[in-house]
Amino acid sequence: MFAIVEGPLVVGEIISGAFRPDCGAVATFIGTTREDATEGARVEYLEYEAYRPMADRKLAEIGREIAERWDVREVRIVHRIGRVGLGEPSVVIVVAAPRRGAAFEASRYAIERIKQVVPIWKREVWSDGYVWVGSQVGTRPAARALR
Amino acid sequence: MSGMNGTRAVRVLLFGAAADQAGARELELQVRDGATLGDLWNELTGRYPGLTPMGDTLAFAVNQEYAGMERRVSPGDEVAILPPVSGG
């Protein structure tokens, strides 16, 4: 199951949906939004945007890559877009496999690939402006200096 | 040759920092026969010089798949300008 959704992720349901009788291991990776602060400014929330449906297709491609490399029986990736408050899940990855080694390795692979190939972007909205993560372009005093 | 939408235009979508730098999220560009993504990029930076400094960091997609600068673009195609992705 691969999805891009607006609104809070119902983590428990995403995980328990991957339980299967032929699997003895379910590995979960949850990415949560992190508070960052510098002298005099702090992150207030994050905002994600996606290029759809390319981003949806790339998530499914990662699932196929995993199936080619490991013996896994279920891969779920759900990514949240829109405004996400601090400390909230932005992505949930669940891999069910007969054995734990494959489940651990495949879930790590999934998050690394998401950060390489899936067209999703996040913007940190700070108390003094915003910055696009990865591009370092934005309206914060430090980001403006780079333009 | 006319595209399926009956125009000679390519639809260009910009995301994240690229949309900021251009001051536009979606636009249409006319393309001549045989034009490549590189030609389209040159035209785009002529219109939106703010994009130029981002050039080395950007990726491009044609019809929702990553493509190199030599890729031909035709009327009716959807081209996307993609800054470094930062999901997760």
Coordinates of C-alpha atoms in Angstrom, one line a residue:
Chain A
M1 CA 0.0 0.0 0.0
F2 CA 1.5 3.3 -1.1
A3 CA -0.3 6.6 -0.4
I4 CA 0.2 10.3 -0.1
V5 CA -2.3 11.9 2.2
E6 CA -3.3 15.2 3.7
G7 CA -4.1 15.2 7.4
P8 CA -2.7 13.2 10.4
L9 CA -1.3 9.7 9.8
V10 CA -3.2 7.0 11.7
V11 CA 0.0 5.1 12.6
G12 CA -1.5 2.1 14.4
E13 CA -3.8 1.2 11.5
I14 CA -1.0 1.5 8.9
I15 CA 1.1 -0.9 10.9
S16 CA -1.5 -3.4 11.9
G17 CA -2.7 -3.6 8.3
A18 CA 0.7 -5.3 7.5
F19 CA 0.4 -8.2 10.0
R20 CA 0.2 -11.5 8.2
P21 CA 0.4 -15.2 9.2
D22 CA 3.3 -15.9 6.9
C23 CA 5.5 -13.1 8.4
G24 CA 7.4 -13.2 11.7
A25 CA 8.7 -9.7 11.5
V26 CA 7.2 -6.3 10.9
A27 CA 9.7 -3.4 10.9
T28 CA 8.4 0.2 11.1
F29 CA 10.1 3.4 10.4
I30 CA 8.4 6.6 11.3
G31 CA 9.8 10.0 10.2
T32 CA 8.6 12.8 12.5
T33 CA 9.0 16.5 12.1
R34 CA 11.9 17.9 14.2
E35 CA 12.0 21.2 16.0
D36 CA 15.0 23.2 15.0
A37 CA 16.2 26.5 16.6
T38 CA 18.9 29.0 16.1
E39 CA 19.7 32.1 18.1
G40 CA 16.5 34.2 18.1
A41 CA 14.4 32.0 15.7
R42 CA 12.7 28.6 15.7
V43 CA 10.8 26.3 13.4
E44 CA 7.0 26.6 13.9
Y45 CA 5.8 23.9 11.5
L46 CA 6.7 22.2 8.3
E47 CA 4.8 22.2 5.0
Y48 CA 5.2 19.4 2.4
E49 CA 4.2 19.4 -1.2
A50 CA 4.3 16.6 -3.8
Y51 CA 4.4 16.3 -7.6
R52 CA 1.5 13.9 -8.2
P53 CA 0.9 11.4 -9.5
M54 CA 4.7 11.0 -10.1
A55 CA 5.4 10.9 -6.4
D56 CA 2.7 8.2 -5.9
R57 CA 4.3 6.1 -8.7
K58 CA 7.8 6.5 -7.3
L59 CA 6.6 5.2 -3.9
A60 CA 5.3 2.1 -5.7
E61 CA 8.5 1.8 -7.6
I62 CA 10.4 1.7 -4.3
G63 CA 8.1 -1.2 -3.2
R64 CA 9.0 -3.1 -6.4
E65 CA 12.7 -2.5 -5.8
I66 CA 12.4 -3.9 -2.3
A67 CA 10.5 -7.0 -3.6
E68 CA 13.4 -7.6 -6.0
R69 CA 16.0 -7.4 -3.2
W70 CA 14.5 -9.0 -0.2
D71 CA 12.0 -11.7 0.8
V72 CA 9.2 -9.4 2.0
R73 CA 5.5 -10.0 1.8
E74 CA 4.1 -6.5 2.4
V75 CA 5.4 -3.0 2.1
R76 CA 3.4 0.0 3.1
I77 CA 4.6 3.6 2.7
V78 CA 2.3 6.5 3.6
H79 CA 3.6 10.1 3.3
R80 CA 1.8 13.1 4.6
I81 CA 1.7 16.4 2.7
G82 CA 0.5 19.8 3.7
R83 CA 1.1 21.5 7.0
V84 CA 2.6 19.2 9.7
G85 CA 3.1 20.3 13.3
L86 CA 6.3 19.6 15.2
G87 CA 6.8 16.1 16.5
E88 CA 4.1 14.7 14.2
P89 CA 4.7 11.7 11.8
S90 CA 5.3 12.8 8.2
V91 CA 6.1 9.4 6.8
V92 CA 5.3 5.8 7.9
I93 CA 7.1 2.8 6.4
V94 CA 6.0 -0.7 7.3
V95 CA 7.7 -3.9 6.0
A96 CA 6.4 -7.3 6.8
A97 CA 8.8 -10.2 6.1
P98 CA 9.1 -13.8 7.3
R99 CA 12.4 -12.9 9.0
R100 CA 13.6 -9.8 10.8
G101 CA 16.8 -9.2 8.8
A102 CA 14.9 -8.5 5.6
A103 CA 12.3 -6.3 7.4
F104 CA 14.9 -4.1 9.0
E105 CA 17.0 -3.7 5.9
A106 CA 14.1 -3.1 3.5
S107 CA 12.6 -0.4 5.8
R108 CA 16.0 1.4 5.9
Y109 CA 16.2 1.2 2.1
A110 CA 12.7 2.6 1.7
I111 CA 13.4 5.8 3.6
E112 CA 16.8 6.4 1.9
R113 CA 15.2 5.9 -1.5
I114 CA 12.3 8.3 -0.6
K115 CA 14.9 10.9 0.1
Q116 CA 16.6 10.3 -3.3
V117 CA 13.9 9.9 -5.8
V118 CA 10.4 10.8 -4.7
P119 CA 9.3 14.3 -5.7
I120 CA 8.2 15.6 -2.4
W121 CA 9.6 18.8 -0.8
K122 CA 9.4 20.3 2.7
R123 CA 9.6 23.9 3.7
E124 CA 10.5 24.8 7.3
V125 CA 8.4 27.7 8.4
W126 CA 10.4 29.6 11.0
S127 CA 9.5 32.5 13.2
D128 CA 11.5 34.7 10.9
G129 CA 10.6 33.3 7.5
Y130 CA 10.7 30.0 5.6
V131 CA 13.3 27.9 3.9
W132 CA 13.0 25.1 1.4
V133 CA 15.0 22.1 2.8
G134 CA 17.5 20.9 0.2
S135 CA 17.5 24.1 -1.8
Q136 CA 18.2 26.5 1.1
V137 CA 16.1 29.0 -0.7
G138 CA 13.5 31.0 1.1
T139 CA 12.6 34.2 3.0
R140 CA 14.6 33.7 6.2
P141 CA 17.5 36.2 6.6
A142 CA 20.1 33.5 6.1
A143 CA 18.3 32.0 3.1
R144 CA 18.0 35.4 1.4
A145 CA 21.7 35.9 1.7
L146 CA 22.3 32.8 -0.5
R147 CA 20.2 34.0 -3.4
Chain B
M1 CA 2.7 19.3 -35.5
S2 CA -0.1 20.0 -33.0
G3 CA -0.3 18.3 -29.6
M4 CA -3.3 16.4 -28.4
N5 CA -4.5 19.5 -26.7
G6 CA -4.6 21.3 -30.0
T7 CA -1.8 23.8 -29.1
R8 CA 1.9 24.0 -29.7
A9 CA 2.5 24.6 -26.0
V10 CA 4.3 22.5 -23.4
R11 CA 2.9 22.7 -19.9
V12 CA 5.6 23.5 -17.4
L13 CA 5.1 22.9 -13.6
L14 CA 7.5 24.3 -11.0
F15 CA 7.8 23.0 -7.5
G16 CA 9.2 24.1 -4.1
A17 CA 12.1 26.5 -4.3
A18 CA 11.9 26.6 -8.1
A19 CA 8.4 27.9 -8.0
D20 CA 9.5 30.6 -5.5
Q21 CA 12.4 31.7 -7.6
A22 CA 10.3 31.9 -10.8
G23 CA 7.3 33.5 -9.1
A24 CA 5.2 31.0 -11.0
R25 CA 4.0 27.4 -10.4
E26 CA 2.6 26.6 -13.8
L27 CA 3.0 28.1 -17.2
E28 CA 3.0 27.3 -20.9
L29 CA 5.9 27.6 -23.3
Q30 CA 5.8 27.3 -27.1
V31 CA 8.3 24.9 -28.5
R32 CA 9.7 24.5 -32.0
D33 CA 10.0 21.1 -33.7
G34 CA 12.9 19.1 -32.3
A35 CA 13.3 21.2 -29.2
T36 CA 15.0 19.6 -26.2
L37 CA 14.6 20.0 -22.5
G38 CA 17.8 22.0 -22.6
D39 CA 16.3 24.4 -25.2
L40 CA 13.2 24.8 -22.9
W41 CA 15.4 25.4 -19.9
N42 CA 17.2 28.2 -21.8
E43 CA 13.9 29.8 -22.7
L44 CA 12.7 29.5 -19.1
T45 CA 15.7 31.1 -17.6
G46 CA 15.4 33.9 -20.1
R47 CA 12.0 34.6 -18.8
Y48 CA 12.7 33.9 -15.2
P49 CA 16.3 34.8 -14.5
G50 CA 15.8 33.9 -10.8
L51 CA 16.0 30.3 -11.8
T52 CA 19.5 30.4 -13.2
P53 CA 21.4 30.0 -9.9
M54 CA 19.4 26.9 -9.2
G55 CA 20.3 25.2 -12.5
D56 CA 22.9 22.8 -11.2
T57 CA 20.7 21.5 -8.4
L58 CA 17.6 20.9 -10.4
A59 CA 16.2 17.7 -11.9
F60 CA 13.6 17.6 -14.7
A61 CA 10.7 15.3 -15.6
V62 CA 8.9 14.9 -18.8
N63 CA 5.4 13.4 -18.6
Q64 CA 6.1 12.4 -14.9
E65 CA 9.4 10.6 -15.4
Y66 CA 12.9 11.9 -14.8
A67 CA 14.6 13.1 -18.0
G68 CA 18.0 14.5 -19.2
M69 CA 18.6 17.8 -21.0
E70 CA 18.8 16.0 -24.4
R71 CA 15.3 14.7 -24.1
R72 CA 13.0 16.0 -26.9
V73 CA 9.9 17.8 -25.8
S74 CA 6.7 18.0 -27.9
P75 CA 3.6 20.0 -27.7
G76 CA 1.2 18.6 -25.2
D77 CA 4.1 17.3 -23.0
E78 CA 4.1 18.1 -19.3
V79 CA 7.5 19.2 -18.1
A80 CA 8.3 19.5 -14.4
I81 CA 11.1 21.5 -12.8
L82 CA 12.2 19.6 -9.6
P83 CA 14.5 21.1 -6.9
P84 CA 16.4 18.6 -4.7
V85 CA 13.8 16.4 -3.1
S86 CA 13.4 16.6 0.7
G87 CA 10.7 14.2 1.6
G88 CA 10.7 12.0 4.7

